[in-house]
Coordinates of C-alpha atoms in Angstrom, one line a residue:
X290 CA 96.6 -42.1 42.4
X291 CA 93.6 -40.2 42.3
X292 CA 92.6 -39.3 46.4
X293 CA 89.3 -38.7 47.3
X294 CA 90.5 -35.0 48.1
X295 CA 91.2 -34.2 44.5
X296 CA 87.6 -35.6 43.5
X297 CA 86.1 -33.2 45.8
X298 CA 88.0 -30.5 44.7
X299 CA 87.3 -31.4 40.6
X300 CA 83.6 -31.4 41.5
X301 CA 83.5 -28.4 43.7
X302 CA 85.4 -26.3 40.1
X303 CA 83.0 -27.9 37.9
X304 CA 80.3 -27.2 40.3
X305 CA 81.2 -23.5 40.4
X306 CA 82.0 -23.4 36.5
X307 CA 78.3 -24.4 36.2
X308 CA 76.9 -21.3 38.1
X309 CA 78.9 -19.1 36.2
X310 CA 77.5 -20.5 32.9
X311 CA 74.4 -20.8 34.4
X312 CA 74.9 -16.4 35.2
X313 CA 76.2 -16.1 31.7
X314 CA 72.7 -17.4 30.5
X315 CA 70.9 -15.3 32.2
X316 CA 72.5 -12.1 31.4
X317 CA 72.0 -13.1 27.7
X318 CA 68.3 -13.4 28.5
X319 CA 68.1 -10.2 30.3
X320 CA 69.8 -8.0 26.9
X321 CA 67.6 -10.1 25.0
X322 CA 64.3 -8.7 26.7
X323 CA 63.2 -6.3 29.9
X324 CA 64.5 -7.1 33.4
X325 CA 61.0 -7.7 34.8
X326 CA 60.6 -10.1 32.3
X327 CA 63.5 -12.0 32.7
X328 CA 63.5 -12.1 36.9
X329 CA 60.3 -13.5 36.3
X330 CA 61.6 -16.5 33.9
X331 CA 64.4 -16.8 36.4
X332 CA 61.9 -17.1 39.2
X333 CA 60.4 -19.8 37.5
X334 CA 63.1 -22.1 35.6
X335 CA 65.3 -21.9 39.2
X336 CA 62.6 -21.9 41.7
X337 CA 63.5 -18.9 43.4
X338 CA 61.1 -16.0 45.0
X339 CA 61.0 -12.9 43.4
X340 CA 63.8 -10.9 44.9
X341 CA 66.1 -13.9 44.9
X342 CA 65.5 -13.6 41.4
X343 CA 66.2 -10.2 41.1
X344 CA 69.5 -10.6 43.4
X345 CA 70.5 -13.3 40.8
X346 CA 69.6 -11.6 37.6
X347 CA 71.4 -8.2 39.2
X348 CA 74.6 -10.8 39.6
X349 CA 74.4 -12.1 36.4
X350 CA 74.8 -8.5 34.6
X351 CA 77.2 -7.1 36.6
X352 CA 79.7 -10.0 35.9
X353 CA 78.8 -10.3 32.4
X354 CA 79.8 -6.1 32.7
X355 CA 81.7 -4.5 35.0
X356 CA 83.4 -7.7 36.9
X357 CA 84.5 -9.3 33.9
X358 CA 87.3 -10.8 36.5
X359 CA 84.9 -12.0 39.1
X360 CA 83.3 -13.8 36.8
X361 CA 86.6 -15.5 35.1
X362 CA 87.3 -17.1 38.9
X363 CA 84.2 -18.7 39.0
X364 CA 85.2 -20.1 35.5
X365 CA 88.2 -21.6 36.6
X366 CA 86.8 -23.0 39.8
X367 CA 88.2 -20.4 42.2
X368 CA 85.0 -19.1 43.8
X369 CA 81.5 -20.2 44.0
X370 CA 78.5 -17.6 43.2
X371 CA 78.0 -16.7 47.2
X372 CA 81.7 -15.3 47.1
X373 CA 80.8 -13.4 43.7
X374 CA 77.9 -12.0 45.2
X375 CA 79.6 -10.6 48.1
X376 CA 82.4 -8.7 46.0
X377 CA 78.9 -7.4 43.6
X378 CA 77.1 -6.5 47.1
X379 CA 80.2 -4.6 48.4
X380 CA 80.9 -2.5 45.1
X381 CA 76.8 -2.3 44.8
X382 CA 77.0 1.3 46.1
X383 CA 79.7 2.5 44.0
X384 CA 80.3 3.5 40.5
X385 CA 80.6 1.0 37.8
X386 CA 84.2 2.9 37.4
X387 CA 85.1 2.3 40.3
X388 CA 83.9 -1.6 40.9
X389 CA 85.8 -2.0 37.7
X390 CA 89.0 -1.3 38.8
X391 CA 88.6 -2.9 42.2
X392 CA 87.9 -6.1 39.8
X393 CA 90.8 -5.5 38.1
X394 CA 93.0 -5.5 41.8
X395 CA 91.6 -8.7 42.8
X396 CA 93.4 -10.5 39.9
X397 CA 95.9 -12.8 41.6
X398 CA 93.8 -13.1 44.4
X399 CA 91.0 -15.1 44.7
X400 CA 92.1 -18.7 45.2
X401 CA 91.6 -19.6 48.9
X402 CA 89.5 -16.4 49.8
X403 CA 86.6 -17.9 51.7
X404 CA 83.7 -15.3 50.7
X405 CA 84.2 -12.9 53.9
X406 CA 87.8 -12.6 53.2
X407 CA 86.8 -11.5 49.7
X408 CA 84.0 -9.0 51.4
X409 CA 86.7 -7.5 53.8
X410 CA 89.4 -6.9 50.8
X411 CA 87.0 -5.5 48.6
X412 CA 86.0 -3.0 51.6
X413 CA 89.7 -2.7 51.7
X414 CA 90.6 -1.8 48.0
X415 CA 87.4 0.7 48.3
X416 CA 88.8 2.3 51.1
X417 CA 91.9 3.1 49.5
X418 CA 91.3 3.8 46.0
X419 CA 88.4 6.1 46.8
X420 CA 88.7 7.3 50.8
X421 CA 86.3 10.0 50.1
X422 CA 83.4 7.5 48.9
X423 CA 83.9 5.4 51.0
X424 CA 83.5 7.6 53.9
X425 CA 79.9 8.8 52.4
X426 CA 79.0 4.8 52.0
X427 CA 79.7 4.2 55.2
X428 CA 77.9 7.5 56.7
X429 CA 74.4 6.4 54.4
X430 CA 74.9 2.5 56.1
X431 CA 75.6 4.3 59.7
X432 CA 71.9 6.6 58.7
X433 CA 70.0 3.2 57.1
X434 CA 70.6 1.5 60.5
X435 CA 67.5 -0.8 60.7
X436 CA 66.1 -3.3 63.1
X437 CA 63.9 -6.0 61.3
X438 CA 61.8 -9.2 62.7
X439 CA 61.6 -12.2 60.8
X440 CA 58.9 -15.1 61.8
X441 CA 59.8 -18.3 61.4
X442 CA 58.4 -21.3 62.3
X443 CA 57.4 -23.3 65.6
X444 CA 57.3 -20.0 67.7
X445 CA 60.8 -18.7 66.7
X446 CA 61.6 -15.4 65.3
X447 CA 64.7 -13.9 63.9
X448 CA 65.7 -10.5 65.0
X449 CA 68.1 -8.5 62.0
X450 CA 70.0 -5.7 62.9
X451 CA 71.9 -3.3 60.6
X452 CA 74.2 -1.0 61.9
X453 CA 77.4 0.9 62.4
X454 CA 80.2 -2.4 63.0
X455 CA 82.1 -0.7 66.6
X456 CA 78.0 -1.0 67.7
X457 CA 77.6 -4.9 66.9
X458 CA 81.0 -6.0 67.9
X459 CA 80.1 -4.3 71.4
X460 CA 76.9 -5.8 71.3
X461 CA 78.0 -8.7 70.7
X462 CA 81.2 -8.7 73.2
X463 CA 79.0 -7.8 75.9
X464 CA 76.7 -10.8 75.2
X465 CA 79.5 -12.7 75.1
X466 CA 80.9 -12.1 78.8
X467 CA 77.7 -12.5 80.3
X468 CA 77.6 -16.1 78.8
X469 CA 80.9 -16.5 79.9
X470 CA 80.3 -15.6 83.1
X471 CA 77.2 -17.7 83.3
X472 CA 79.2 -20.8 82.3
X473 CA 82.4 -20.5 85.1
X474 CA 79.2 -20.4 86.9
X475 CA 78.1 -24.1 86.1
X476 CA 75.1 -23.2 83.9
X477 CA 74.5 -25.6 81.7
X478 CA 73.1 -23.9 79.0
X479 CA 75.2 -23.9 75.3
X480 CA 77.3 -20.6 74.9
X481 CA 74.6 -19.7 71.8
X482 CA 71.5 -19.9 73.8
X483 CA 73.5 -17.9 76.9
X484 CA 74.4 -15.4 74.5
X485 CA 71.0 -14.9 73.3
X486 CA 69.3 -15.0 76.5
X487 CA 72.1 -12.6 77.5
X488 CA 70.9 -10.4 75.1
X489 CA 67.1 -10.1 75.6
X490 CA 68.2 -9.7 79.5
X491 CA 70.1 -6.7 78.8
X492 CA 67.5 -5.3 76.3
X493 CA 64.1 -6.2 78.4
X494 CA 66.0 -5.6 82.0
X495 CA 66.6 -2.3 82.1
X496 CA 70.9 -1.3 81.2
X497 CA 73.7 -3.8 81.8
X498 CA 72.9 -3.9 85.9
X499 CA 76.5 -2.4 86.9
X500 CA 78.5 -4.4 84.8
X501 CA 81.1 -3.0 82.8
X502 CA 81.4 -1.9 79.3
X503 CA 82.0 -4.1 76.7
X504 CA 85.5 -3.8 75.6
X505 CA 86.0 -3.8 71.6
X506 CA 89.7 -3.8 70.1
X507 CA 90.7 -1.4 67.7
X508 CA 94.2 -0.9 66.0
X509 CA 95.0 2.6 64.7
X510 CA 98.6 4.0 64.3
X511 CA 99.5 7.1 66.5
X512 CA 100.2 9.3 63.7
X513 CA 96.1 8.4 62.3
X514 CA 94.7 8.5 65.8
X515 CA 96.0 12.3 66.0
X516 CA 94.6 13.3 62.6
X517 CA 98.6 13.2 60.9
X518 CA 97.4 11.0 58.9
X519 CA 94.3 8.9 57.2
X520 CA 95.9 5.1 57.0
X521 CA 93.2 2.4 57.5
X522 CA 92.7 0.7 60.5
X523 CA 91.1 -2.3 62.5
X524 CA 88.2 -3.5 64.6
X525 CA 89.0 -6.9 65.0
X526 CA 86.3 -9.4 63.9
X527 CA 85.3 -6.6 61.1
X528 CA 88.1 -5.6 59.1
X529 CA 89.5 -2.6 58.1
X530 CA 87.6 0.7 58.8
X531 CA 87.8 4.3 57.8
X532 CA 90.6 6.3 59.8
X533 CA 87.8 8.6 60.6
X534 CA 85.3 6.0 62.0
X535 CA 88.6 4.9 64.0
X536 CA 88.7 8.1 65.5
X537 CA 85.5 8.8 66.2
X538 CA 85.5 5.1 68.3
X539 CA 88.6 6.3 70.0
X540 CA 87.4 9.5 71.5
X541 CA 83.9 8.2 71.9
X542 CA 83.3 8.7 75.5
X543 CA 82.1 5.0 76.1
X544 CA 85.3 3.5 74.6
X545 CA 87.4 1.4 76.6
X546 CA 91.0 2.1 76.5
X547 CA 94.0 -0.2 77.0
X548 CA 97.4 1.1 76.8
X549 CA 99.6 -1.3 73.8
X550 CA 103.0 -0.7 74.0
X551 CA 104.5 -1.5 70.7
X552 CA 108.9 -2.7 70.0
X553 CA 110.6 -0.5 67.8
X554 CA 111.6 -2.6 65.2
X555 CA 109.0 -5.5 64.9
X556 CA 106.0 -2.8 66.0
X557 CA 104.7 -5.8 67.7
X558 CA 103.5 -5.5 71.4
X559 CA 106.0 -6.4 74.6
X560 CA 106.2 -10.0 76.0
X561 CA 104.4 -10.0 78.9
X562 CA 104.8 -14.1 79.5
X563 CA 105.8 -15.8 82.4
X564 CA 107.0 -19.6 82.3
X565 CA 104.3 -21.4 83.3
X566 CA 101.4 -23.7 81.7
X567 CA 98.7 -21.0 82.2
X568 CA 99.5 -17.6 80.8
X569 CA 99.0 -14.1 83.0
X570 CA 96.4 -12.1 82.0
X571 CA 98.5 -9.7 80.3
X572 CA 100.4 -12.7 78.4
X573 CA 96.7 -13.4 76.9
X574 CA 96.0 -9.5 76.4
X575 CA 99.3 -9.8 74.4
X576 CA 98.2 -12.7 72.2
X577 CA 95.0 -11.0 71.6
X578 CA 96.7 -7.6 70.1
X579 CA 99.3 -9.3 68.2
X580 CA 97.1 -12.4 66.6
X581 CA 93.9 -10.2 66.3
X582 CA 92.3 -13.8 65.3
X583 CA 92.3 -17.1 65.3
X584 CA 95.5 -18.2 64.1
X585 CA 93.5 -20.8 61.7
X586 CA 94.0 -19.4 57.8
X587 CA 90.2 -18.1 56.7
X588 CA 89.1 -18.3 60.4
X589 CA 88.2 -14.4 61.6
X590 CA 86.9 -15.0 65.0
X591 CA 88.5 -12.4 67.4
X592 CA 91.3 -13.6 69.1
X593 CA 89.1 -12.6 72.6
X594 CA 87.0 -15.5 72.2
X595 CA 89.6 -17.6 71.5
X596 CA 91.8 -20.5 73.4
X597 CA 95.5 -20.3 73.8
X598 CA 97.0 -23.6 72.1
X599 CA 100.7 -24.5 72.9
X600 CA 102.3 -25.0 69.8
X601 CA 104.7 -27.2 71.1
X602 CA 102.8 -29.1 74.0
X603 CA 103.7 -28.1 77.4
X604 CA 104.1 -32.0 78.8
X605 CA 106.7 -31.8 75.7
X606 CA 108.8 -29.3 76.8
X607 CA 106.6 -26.2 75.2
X608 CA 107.1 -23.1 76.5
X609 CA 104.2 -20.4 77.5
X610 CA 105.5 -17.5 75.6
X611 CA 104.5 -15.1 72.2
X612 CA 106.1 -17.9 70.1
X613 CA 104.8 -20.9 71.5
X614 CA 101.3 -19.9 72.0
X615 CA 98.9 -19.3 69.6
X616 CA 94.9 -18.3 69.8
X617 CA 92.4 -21.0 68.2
X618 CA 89.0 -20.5 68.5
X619 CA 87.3 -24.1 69.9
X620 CA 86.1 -25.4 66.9
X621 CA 89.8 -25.2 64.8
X622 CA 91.3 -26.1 68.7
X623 CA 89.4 -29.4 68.9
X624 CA 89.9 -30.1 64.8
X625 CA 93.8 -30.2 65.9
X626 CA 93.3 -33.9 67.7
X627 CA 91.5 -35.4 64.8
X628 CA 93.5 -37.9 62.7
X629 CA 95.5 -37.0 59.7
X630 CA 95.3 -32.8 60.9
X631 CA 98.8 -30.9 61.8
X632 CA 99.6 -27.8 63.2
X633 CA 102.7 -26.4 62.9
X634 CA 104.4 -23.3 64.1
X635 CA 107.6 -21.7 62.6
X636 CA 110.0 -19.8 64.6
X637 CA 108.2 -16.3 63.9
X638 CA 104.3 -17.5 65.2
X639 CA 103.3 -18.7 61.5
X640 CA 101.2 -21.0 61.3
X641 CA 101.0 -23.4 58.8
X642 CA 97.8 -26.3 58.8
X643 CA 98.3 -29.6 57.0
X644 CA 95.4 -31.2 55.9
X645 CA 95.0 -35.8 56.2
X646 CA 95.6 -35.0 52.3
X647 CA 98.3 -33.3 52.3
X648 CA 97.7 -30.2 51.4
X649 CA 99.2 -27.0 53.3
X650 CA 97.6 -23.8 54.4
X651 CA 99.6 -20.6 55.6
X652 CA 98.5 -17.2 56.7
X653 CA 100.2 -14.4 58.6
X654 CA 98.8 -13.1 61.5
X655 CA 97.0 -9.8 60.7
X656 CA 99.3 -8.5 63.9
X657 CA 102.3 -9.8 62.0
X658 CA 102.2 -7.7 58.9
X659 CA 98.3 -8.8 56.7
X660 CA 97.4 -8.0 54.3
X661 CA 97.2 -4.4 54.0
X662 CA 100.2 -3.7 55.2

């Protein structure tokens, strides 16, 4: 019996077959005459501006080239053109070598990669097939920092900031505790719009009016944070970073420390619970260092902003320790209670998320030996 699940998913594969014949059509028009002339056909026959155009018809020749593999997903339904783009955008700045063989490396794994997964282990395989590259790419972004306004309509504006990741994950923390703070409070303003107008207060008001620095977290190995060695390492809500970015975030004099004490064996922090419904402080700090992020497979929100989800609820006998709780992020915490949706939790903190039709979706915590690892 055919489910409405599997006609979504056959349309969604034909869909994204479609764009990648639709790219393999326009790289044949682009060898057949000059690139200006074919962004501007491309312009025209999709109803694109000219440099959407150019972003497609750029696409279009570097699967047709140099990401032969890329383009061989999107055949067989695996990703759309957005997530295609991102692994073009992220091997952009490097040699056609070299985005070759991170192609190659992908093989095997592109089905259920959302398109910032993909983004974060490209950056990954570029890290450690070329460390040397990848550490003058990421010193030219750090230098082509830009700030950008973008007028939109009915009085609104959009603000665009590019710049080093430790600076916009404090940024954004920061914003993110004064909202917080706001909300305990009784304001009833939505977390987005506190954010925001967290934001313009600390820009247009003069510092952060005594409060204290925004605290980013950041996993780096001893042996790497002493200079022993170069292994990558994490800014959670980012990815994986250079080992020398890490370090210089480390001993940046504005960094917040927090002392992790890791077990021998599992190199995961120490339990820190207590048996009661509402975890300590340091119980939640825990959660935060070994989850990283939401627990939800594809779902990279920083386990920070996250709620702490008994597994097994606590009316039922559920305990409030490292195995029973696990971090959700509101949006995948509410989706728990709808019909048809279970969450289940093995005996090591997996998670495992069954969908109303069926179908089952597993990934290990980043704490709990990710990918990478």
């Amino acid at each position: 019996m055919t489910t409405k699940s599997d006609s979504i998913q056959r349309r969604v594969a034909i869909i994204r077959y479609q764009q990648a014949m639709l790219l393999r059509d326009i790289a044949y028009m682009d060898h057949e005459s000059s690139r200006r002339s074919t962004v501007g056909q491309v312009a025209l026959l999709c109803s694109l501006t000219q440099n959407s155009a150019e972003r497609k018809t750029a696409l279009a020749d570097a699967l047709t080239s140099y990401l032969p593999q890329t383009l061989a997903a999107m055949e067989n339904g695996l990703i759309d053109e957005y997530s295609a783009s991102r692994v073009f955008e992220a091997t952009a700045c490097a040699s056609k070598e070299l985005a070759s063989e991170v192609d190659t490396r992908l093989v095997g794994k592109f089905e259920n990669r959302n398109a910032p997964a993909l983004r974060r282990m490209v950056n990954s395989l570029l890290m450690r097939i070329d460390p040397e590259g990848y550490e003058q790419r990421r010193k030219a972004k750090a230098a082509a920092r830009r700030l950008e306004i973008r007028h939109g309509d009915h009085g609104s504006s959009t603000l665009f900031a590019e710049l080093p990741s430790d600076r916009a994950q404090a940024l954004y923390t920061a914003c993110d505790q004064d909202a917080l703070e706001k909300k305990r409070q009784g304001d009833k303003r939505t977390m987005d719009q506190l954010r925001l107008d967290a934001l313009v207060e600390r820009c247009l008001g003069g510092g952060c009016g005594g409060k204290p620095k925004a605290q980013i977290f950041l996993h780096i190995d001893m042996p790497t944070l002493m200079g022993l060695r170069n292994n990558p390492a994490e800014l959670v809500g980012c990815g994986e970073i250079s080992p020398e970015l890490a370090r210089e975030i480390a001993f940046d004099a504005n960094s917040v420390w927090n002392r992790i004490i890791d077990e021998p064996m599992s190199k995961l922090p120490v339990d820190l619970g207590r048996k009661n419904y509402r975890p300590s402080k340091r119980m939640r700090k825990y959660l935060q260092v070994a989850h990283r992020t939401c627990s939800m497979p594809g779902c990279n929100r920083p386990a920070q902003y996250t709620d702490l989800d008994h597994a097994t609820a606590w009316k039922d006998g559920g305990r409030t320790d490292k195995i029973n709780l696990r971090p959700l992020c509101r949006i995948h915490h509410k989706l728990r209670d709808e019909p048809g949706w279970e969450f289940t939790t093995d005996h090591k903190g997996q998670l495992t998320v069954t969908t109303p039709d069926g179908h089952n979706y597993t990934e290990k915590p980043t704490g709990f030996g990710g990918y990478g690892q």
